[in-house]
Each structure stands twice: as structure tokens, then as C-alpha cells.
Amino acid sequence: MTAAAAATIDNRLAAVRHDIDRACRDSGRAPGSVALVAVSKTFAVDAIEPVIAAGQRLFGENRVQEAKAKWPALQERHPGIELHLIGPLQSNKARDAIALFDAIHSLDRPSLAEALAKEIARQGRSPLLFVEINTGGESQKSGVLPDLADGFLADCRNKYGLRVSGLMCLPPADEPPAPHFALTAKIARRNELNLLSMGMSADFEAAIAIGSTHVRVGTAIFGERD
Ligand SMILES: *Cc1c(COP(=O)(O)O)cnc(C)c1O
């Protein structure tokens, strides 16, 4: 990565932080109440280094294997990095996921709840857990259907002994996101969950207005993915 490319990433990160702060102020929220998850999926270590150098410590990846290949060395060089899994998780990768990640945003089915509970007990690590809601009812997407969310959350707690902290959603690409954020926030409220993982590069400001606590921003920081 050239110095110019690193400077571009610096500027983009500063702009995203600025926009987050403004969105917080506009909705009467404290600027520190929204965590920026910098989504580094598909980007190599040399594109990630300048973002770390600019002070970012919280990153998101969508694949266990990719994260495992990239992050342990980076984490050794830069203490205090927090890593979140934002993509779908296969139950047979629960062991690696619990070992590597500080949060999992994609809990969406009983078999995964069971696998995670087992690994949390085995490894004595407890990452933050978000249940993903398929607010658009899209068949190709993972996530729990809104009507089944309360029952799944109760099962997570009572059947698997999991402590879920929040909800995540990924609105359909071709619809206004606000109603999907609002539905997710409503399910969280009635289940007494405090965290909301909502908002990406194109819509994080709208998500913050509706209560998002974790925005997942890739393109606006790192540029277009191949
Ligand atoms: C890739 C991805 C993001 C980031 O999307 P951008 O539009 O690049 O900001 C956020 N959330 C999830 C689940 C993703 O897979």
C-alpha cells in the first residue's frame, strides 16, 4: 500500500467517524454510544494496518477462515484489537469462532446456539452474542423470522443457557432500511436487549436515528471490494 492510499483510508475513516458523531447529535444521543465496527472482509493486512494506525480497534469479518488467516498476527502486533464476526456461521466452526471473536452477530438457529453454548463452556470465553433477524423474510438470507424471534430468544436463554445481548439485521438491498431497523429495535425492546447491530456504509445514519449501537461499515472506510 502506498502512502497516498493509506492517507485516503485515513480520510475516509475520519469522515465516517464525523458522520457517526453528527448522526448521534442529531438524534440526541451521546457520540460514544455507537460503536464503529470497521468491516475489513476481503481486505489484506496491508490495507488494515493504516486503519489500525489511525486508532481504530474494532473490526468485523464475515468468514471464520479468512479472519483466522489475517488477524492473529495483527493482534500480536497491536494489542487491544476487538474482532466481531458479522457473517453466517456454520456450527462446525463454532470452536474457531469462539476462540477468535469477541462478538458474534449472526446467531440464528438452535443448532448453532447449542454449538456455541458448548464451546463457551469448554473454552471459558463468552463473546457478545447478537441474534440476527431476517426482517425482510428473504429466503436466501440467514436470520430468524420476526415472528419466531421471541421464541428463539427464550430458547437461547432457557434451553441453551446463552446470554444474548442484542439483535442484528441486514435489510433487503432494494427497500428503504428504516422500517427494518424499527422492527428490529421493537423486537429488542420487548425482549429487554440493549444492543442493536444495524447500519452499513449506505445507511448507518438512519440506523443511528433508530437506536443502533453497532454500525458495520466496510466500503466507506476501505473502498469498494473486488
Ligand atoms: C459486508 C458487510 C457489511 C459492510 O457493508 P458495507 O456496505 O461495505 O459497509 C456489513 N454487514 C455485513 C453483515 C456484511 O456482510
mmCIF file of C-alpha atoms and ligand atoms in Angstrom:
data_model
loop_
_atom_site.group_PDB
_atom_site.id
_atom_site.type_symbol
_atom_site.label_atom_id
_atom_site.label_comp_id
_atom_site.label_asym_id
_atom_site.label_seq_id
_atom_site.Cartn_x
_atom_site.Cartn_y
_atom_site.Cartn_z
ATOM 1 C CA MET A 1 0.000 0.000 0.000
ATOM 2 C CA THR A 2 1.324 3.430 -0.973
ATOM 3 C CA ALA A 3 1.419 6.405 1.403
ATOM 4 C CA ALA A 4 -1.273 8.076 -0.712
ATOM 5 C CA ALA A 5 -3.568 5.052 -0.434
ATOM 6 C CA ALA A 6 -3.028 4.985 3.329
ATOM 7 C CA ALA A 7 -3.881 8.706 3.541
ATOM 8 C CA THR A 8 -7.120 8.050 1.630
ATOM 9 C CA ILE A 9 -8.128 5.386 4.126
ATOM 10 C CA ASP A 10 -7.299 7.800 6.968
ATOM 11 C CA ASN A 11 -9.568 10.448 5.476
ATOM 12 C CA ARG A 12 -12.397 8.018 4.891
ATOM 13 C CA LEU A 13 -12.233 6.748 8.459
ATOM 14 C CA ALA A 14 -12.253 10.315 9.805
ATOM 15 C CA ALA A 15 -15.279 11.142 7.622
ATOM 16 C CA VAL A 16 -17.202 8.082 8.854
ATOM 17 C CA ARG A 17 -16.453 8.949 12.479
ATOM 18 C CA HIS A 18 -17.557 12.507 11.855
ATOM 19 C CA ASP A 19 -20.841 11.345 10.288
ATOM 20 C CA ILE A 20 -21.487 8.962 13.194
ATOM 21 C CA ASP A 21 -20.970 11.778 15.695
ATOM 22 C CA ARG A 22 -23.281 14.043 13.752
ATOM 23 C CA ALA A 23 -25.990 11.378 13.498
ATOM 24 C CA CYS A 24 -25.716 10.887 17.273
ATOM 25 C CA ARG A 25 -26.067 14.608 17.939
ATOM 26 C CA ASP A 26 -28.997 14.889 15.517
ATOM 27 C CA SER A 27 -30.907 12.253 17.455
ATOM 28 C CA GLY A 28 -29.891 13.467 20.893
ATOM 29 C CA ARG A 29 -27.587 10.567 21.602
ATOM 30 C CA ALA A 30 -24.120 10.656 23.154
ATOM 31 C CA PRO A 31 -21.431 10.308 20.441
ATOM 32 C CA GLY A 32 -19.799 7.478 22.368
ATOM 33 C CA SER A 33 -22.988 5.418 22.338
ATOM 34 C CA VAL A 34 -22.359 3.960 18.868
ATOM 35 C CA ALA A 35 -19.503 1.529 18.200
ATOM 36 C CA LEU A 36 -17.942 1.593 14.747
ATOM 37 C CA VAL A 37 -17.216 -1.932 13.502
ATOM 38 C CA ALA A 38 -14.767 -1.465 10.603
ATOM 39 C CA VAL A 39 -15.598 -4.295 8.197
ATOM 40 C CA SER A 40 -12.296 -5.493 6.766
ATOM 41 C CA LYS A 41 -13.574 -8.595 4.918
ATOM 42 C CA THR A 42 -11.700 -9.268 1.646
ATOM 43 C CA PHE A 43 -9.048 -6.670 2.507
ATOM 44 C CA ALA A 44 -5.477 -7.735 3.110
ATOM 45 C CA VAL A 45 -3.395 -6.936 6.143
ATOM 46 C CA ASP A 46 -1.640 -4.023 4.405
ATOM 47 C CA ALA A 47 -4.984 -2.268 3.889
ATOM 48 C CA ILE A 48 -5.950 -2.896 7.509
ATOM 49 C CA GLU A 49 -2.712 -1.577 9.063
ATOM 50 C CA PRO A 50 -3.409 2.115 8.240
ATOM 51 C CA VAL A 51 -6.865 1.841 9.811
ATOM 52 C CA ILE A 52 -5.306 0.464 12.987
ATOM 53 C CA ALA A 53 -2.650 3.199 12.829
ATOM 54 C CA ALA A 54 -5.474 5.766 12.703
ATOM 55 C CA GLY A 55 -6.716 4.475 16.050
ATOM 56 C CA GLN A 56 -9.470 2.045 15.028
ATOM 57 C CA ARG A 57 -9.543 -1.006 17.296
ATOM 58 C CA LEU A 58 -12.852 -2.713 16.467
ATOM 59 C CA PHE A 59 -13.068 -4.766 13.263
ATOM 60 C CA GLY A 60 -15.608 -7.056 11.619
ATOM 61 C CA GLU A 61 -15.053 -10.074 9.394
ATOM 62 C CA ASN A 62 -17.643 -12.305 7.745
ATOM 63 C CA ARG A 63 -15.711 -15.562 7.436
ATOM 64 C CA VAL A 64 -14.014 -17.573 10.139
ATOM 65 C CA GLN A 65 -11.281 -18.947 7.862
ATOM 66 C CA GLU A 66 -10.352 -15.555 6.477
ATOM 67 C CA ALA A 67 -10.268 -13.980 9.928
ATOM 68 C CA LYS A 68 -8.123 -16.814 11.241
ATOM 69 C CA ALA A 69 -5.619 -16.261 8.445
ATOM 70 C CA LYS A 70 -5.413 -12.478 8.862
ATOM 71 C CA TRP A 71 -5.940 -11.475 12.462
ATOM 72 C CA PRO A 72 -3.803 -13.433 14.933
ATOM 73 C CA ALA A 73 -0.583 -11.844 13.581
ATOM 74 C CA LEU A 74 -2.171 -8.375 13.514
ATOM 75 C CA GLN A 75 -3.425 -8.835 17.059
ATOM 76 C CA GLU A 76 0.034 -9.770 18.222
ATOM 77 C CA ARG A 77 1.420 -6.532 16.779
ATOM 78 C CA HIS A 78 -1.471 -4.373 18.006
ATOM 79 C CA PRO A 79 -2.813 -5.214 21.453
ATOM 80 C CA GLY A 80 -6.401 -4.263 22.227
ATOM 81 C CA ILE A 81 -7.978 -5.205 18.913
ATOM 82 C CA GLU A 82 -11.571 -6.364 19.191
ATOM 83 C CA LEU A 83 -12.851 -8.698 16.453
ATOM 84 C CA HIS A 84 -16.510 -9.286 15.575
ATOM 85 C CA LEU A 85 -17.971 -12.000 13.342
ATOM 86 C CA ILE A 86 -20.721 -10.447 11.209
ATOM 87 C CA GLY A 87 -21.307 -13.212 8.635
ATOM 88 C CA PRO A 88 -23.118 -16.561 8.777
ATOM 89 C CA LEU A 89 -21.526 -19.204 10.976
ATOM 90 C CA GLN A 90 -21.546 -22.955 10.391
ATOM 91 C CA SER A 91 -21.924 -24.968 13.572
ATOM 92 C CA ASN A 92 -18.761 -26.940 12.822
ATOM 93 C CA LYS A 93 -16.785 -23.656 13.014
ATOM 94 C CA ALA A 94 -18.144 -22.735 16.453
ATOM 95 C CA ARG A 95 -14.894 -23.754 18.123
ATOM 96 C CA ASP A 96 -12.739 -21.454 15.985
ATOM 97 C CA ALA A 97 -15.308 -18.680 16.201
ATOM 98 C CA ILE A 98 -15.440 -18.685 19.989
ATOM 99 C CA ALA A 99 -11.638 -18.761 20.161
ATOM 100 C CA LEU A 100 -11.170 -15.870 17.737
ATOM 101 C CA PHE A 101 -14.071 -13.443 18.079
ATOM 102 C CA ASP A 102 -15.183 -11.038 20.795
ATOM 103 C CA ALA A 103 -18.703 -10.851 19.392
ATOM 104 C CA ILE A 104 -20.881 -12.920 17.079
ATOM 105 C CA HIS A 105 -23.614 -11.010 15.223
ATOM 106 C CA SER A 106 -25.144 -13.962 13.372
ATOM 107 C CA LEU A 107 -26.726 -16.344 15.879
ATOM 108 C CA ASP A 108 -29.798 -17.560 14.019
ATOM 109 C CA ARG A 109 -30.733 -21.166 14.780
ATOM 110 C CA PRO A 110 -30.975 -23.772 17.548
ATOM 111 C CA SER A 111 -28.138 -25.981 16.258
ATOM 112 C CA LEU A 112 -25.769 -23.001 16.314
ATOM 113 C CA ALA A 113 -26.979 -21.926 19.761
ATOM 114 C CA GLU A 114 -26.208 -25.414 21.016
ATOM 115 C CA ALA A 115 -22.751 -25.489 19.401
ATOM 116 C CA LEU A 116 -21.858 -22.038 20.740
ATOM 117 C CA ALA A 117 -23.062 -22.874 24.247
ATOM 118 C CA LYS A 118 -20.863 -25.959 24.267
ATOM 119 C CA GLU A 119 -17.760 -24.023 23.143
ATOM 120 C CA ILE A 120 -18.384 -21.129 25.514
ATOM 121 C CA ALA A 121 -18.410 -23.635 28.386
ATOM 122 C CA ARG A 122 -15.404 -25.548 27.051
ATOM 123 C CA GLN A 123 -13.207 -22.510 26.369
ATOM 124 C CA GLY A 124 -14.404 -20.284 29.209
ATOM 125 C CA ARG A 125 -14.792 -17.402 26.773
ATOM 126 C CA SER A 126 -18.046 -15.534 26.316
ATOM 127 C CA PRO A 127 -18.251 -13.246 23.317
ATOM 128 C CA LEU A 128 -21.135 -10.804 22.983
ATOM 129 C CA LEU A 129 -23.986 -12.503 21.150
ATOM 130 C CA PHE A 130 -26.419 -10.897 18.719
ATOM 131 C CA VAL A 131 -29.351 -12.789 17.238
ATOM 132 C CA GLU A 132 -29.774 -11.997 13.547
ATOM 133 C CA ILE A 133 -33.325 -11.149 12.461
ATOM 134 C CA ASN A 134 -34.357 -11.748 8.848
ATOM 135 C CA THR A 135 -36.632 -8.703 8.844
ATOM 136 C CA GLY A 136 -37.368 -8.963 5.132
ATOM 137 C CA GLY A 137 -38.286 -12.649 5.319
ATOM 138 C CA GLU A 138 -35.834 -13.265 2.469
ATOM 139 C CA SER A 139 -35.416 -16.966 1.755
ATOM 140 C CA GLN A 140 -31.784 -16.615 0.599
ATOM 141 C CA LYS A 141 -30.786 -14.796 3.777
ATOM 142 C CA SER A 142 -29.963 -16.183 7.177
ATOM 143 C CA GLY A 143 -31.600 -14.867 10.300
ATOM 144 C CA VAL A 144 -34.628 -15.691 12.426
ATOM 145 C CA LEU A 145 -38.016 -14.625 11.055
ATOM 146 C CA PRO A 146 -39.508 -11.758 13.101
ATOM 147 C CA ASP A 147 -42.465 -13.876 14.275
ATOM 148 C CA LEU A 148 -40.132 -16.552 15.611
ATOM 149 C CA ALA A 149 -37.683 -14.194 17.323
ATOM 150 C CA ASP A 150 -39.240 -14.122 20.799
ATOM 151 C CA GLY A 151 -39.411 -17.919 20.942
ATOM 152 C CA PHE A 152 -35.836 -18.332 19.721
ATOM 153 C CA LEU A 153 -34.554 -15.785 22.243
ATOM 154 C CA ALA A 154 -36.379 -17.624 25.024
ATOM 155 C CA ASP A 155 -34.818 -20.907 23.873
ATOM 156 C CA CYS A 156 -31.338 -19.347 23.782
ATOM 157 C CA ARG A 157 -31.771 -18.315 27.391
ATOM 158 C CA ASN A 158 -33.700 -21.219 28.868
ATOM 159 C CA LYS A 159 -32.660 -24.195 26.799
ATOM 160 C CA TYR A 160 -29.053 -23.361 25.911
ATOM 161 C CA GLY A 161 -28.144 -21.034 28.801
ATOM 162 C CA LEU A 162 -26.872 -18.373 26.418
ATOM 163 C CA ARG A 163 -26.766 -14.728 27.301
ATOM 164 C CA VAL A 164 -27.842 -12.789 24.207
ATOM 165 C CA SER A 165 -27.026 -9.069 24.313
ATOM 166 C CA GLY A 166 -28.627 -7.750 21.165
ATOM 167 C CA LEU A 167 -30.100 -8.133 17.711
ATOM 168 C CA MET A 168 -28.645 -7.681 14.252
ATOM 169 C CA CYS A 169 -30.358 -7.085 10.914
ATOM 170 C CA LEU A 170 -29.388 -6.756 7.281
ATOM 171 C CA PRO A 171 -32.310 -5.095 5.444
ATOM 172 C CA PRO A 172 -33.192 -6.141 1.869
ATOM 173 C CA ALA A 173 -30.977 -4.245 -0.582
ATOM 174 C CA ASP A 174 -33.888 -2.885 -2.611
ATOM 175 C CA GLU A 175 -36.023 -1.461 0.195
ATOM 176 C CA PRO A 176 -35.783 1.594 2.462
ATOM 177 C CA PRO A 177 -33.968 0.300 5.553
ATOM 178 C CA ALA A 178 -35.714 2.358 8.253
ATOM 179 C CA PRO A 179 -38.765 0.082 8.734
ATOM 180 C CA HIS A 180 -36.417 -2.912 9.073
ATOM 181 C CA PHE A 181 -34.327 -1.094 11.680
ATOM 182 C CA ALA A 182 -37.504 -0.082 13.518
ATOM 183 C CA LEU A 183 -38.840 -3.643 13.565
ATOM 184 C CA THR A 184 -35.513 -4.944 14.891
ATOM 185 C CA ALA A 185 -35.456 -2.249 17.584
ATOM 186 C CA LYS A 186 -39.011 -3.142 18.600
ATOM 187 C CA ILE A 187 -38.170 -6.850 18.984
ATOM 188 C CA ALA A 188 -35.111 -5.881 21.036
ATOM 189 C CA ARG A 189 -37.142 -3.623 23.327
ATOM 190 C CA ARG A 190 -39.773 -6.220 24.150
ATOM 191 C CA ASN A 191 -37.032 -8.764 24.875
ATOM 192 C CA GLU A 192 -35.052 -6.296 27.013
ATOM 193 C CA LEU A 193 -31.977 -6.408 24.798
ATOM 194 C CA ASN A 194 -29.755 -3.332 24.826
ATOM 195 C CA LEU A 195 -27.573 -3.749 21.742
ATOM 196 C CA LEU A 196 -28.525 -3.255 18.100
ATOM 197 C CA SER A 197 -26.162 -4.130 15.251
ATOM 198 C CA MET A 198 -27.697 -2.153 12.397
ATOM 199 C CA GLY A 199 -26.432 0.066 9.611
ATOM 200 C CA MET A 200 -23.766 -0.269 6.920
ATOM 201 C CA SER A 201 -21.960 2.247 4.679
ATOM 202 C CA ALA A 202 -25.118 3.367 2.898
ATOM 203 C CA ASP A 203 -27.474 3.630 5.848
ATOM 204 C CA PHE A 204 -25.642 3.895 9.173
ATOM 205 C CA GLU A 205 -27.034 7.371 9.855
ATOM 206 C CA ALA A 206 -30.624 6.126 9.512
ATOM 207 C CA ALA A 207 -29.762 3.194 11.788
ATOM 208 C CA ILE A 208 -28.317 5.506 14.451
ATOM 209 C CA ALA A 209 -31.514 7.586 14.414
ATOM 210 C CA ILE A 210 -33.410 4.378 15.249
ATOM 211 C CA GLY A 211 -31.100 3.319 18.072
ATOM 212 C CA SER A 212 -28.251 1.327 16.540
ATOM 213 C CA THR A 213 -25.378 0.706 18.959
ATOM 214 C CA HIS A 214 -23.074 -1.070 16.457
ATOM 215 C CA VAL A 215 -22.713 0.122 12.868
ATOM 216 C CA ARG A 216 -20.877 -2.223 10.480
ATOM 217 C CA VAL A 217 -19.064 -0.110 7.911
ATOM 218 C CA GLY A 218 -16.812 -1.537 5.199
ATOM 219 C CA THR A 219 -16.874 0.258 1.845
ATOM 220 C CA ALA A 220 -16.975 3.774 3.276
ATOM 221 C CA ILE A 221 -13.670 3.082 5.053
ATOM 222 C CA PHE A 222 -11.797 0.583 2.892
ATOM 223 C CA GLY A 223 -13.242 1.416 -0.561
ATOM 224 C CA GLU A 224 -15.055 -0.892 -2.971
ATOM 225 C CA ARG A 225 -14.476 -4.630 -2.611
ATOM 226 C CA ASP A 226 -13.453 -6.657 -5.672
HETATM 227 C C1 LIG B 1 -20.013 -6.613 4.168
HETATM 228 C C2 LIG B 1 -20.937 -6.404 5.301
HETATM 229 C C3 LIG B 1 -21.093 -5.129 5.885
HETATM 230 C C4 LIG B 1 -20.394 -3.889 5.375
HETATM 231 O O1 LIG B 1 -21.022 -3.412 4.218
HETATM 232 P P1 LIG B 1 -20.584 -2.039 3.509
HETATM 233 O O2 LIG B 1 -21.712 -1.729 2.621
HETATM 234 O O3 LIG B 1 -19.313 -2.334 2.773
HETATM 235 O O4 LIG B 1 -20.377 -1.031 4.573
HETATM 236 C C5 LIG B 1 -21.950 -5.020 6.974
HETATM 237 N N1 LIG B 1 -22.606 -6.091 7.474
HETATM 238 C C6 LIG B 1 -22.476 -7.319 6.944
HETATM 239 C C7 LIG B 1 -23.225 -8.453 7.545
HETATM 240 C C8 LIG B 1 -21.643 -7.517 5.849
HETATM 241 O O5 LIG B 1 -21.528 -8.765 5.329
#
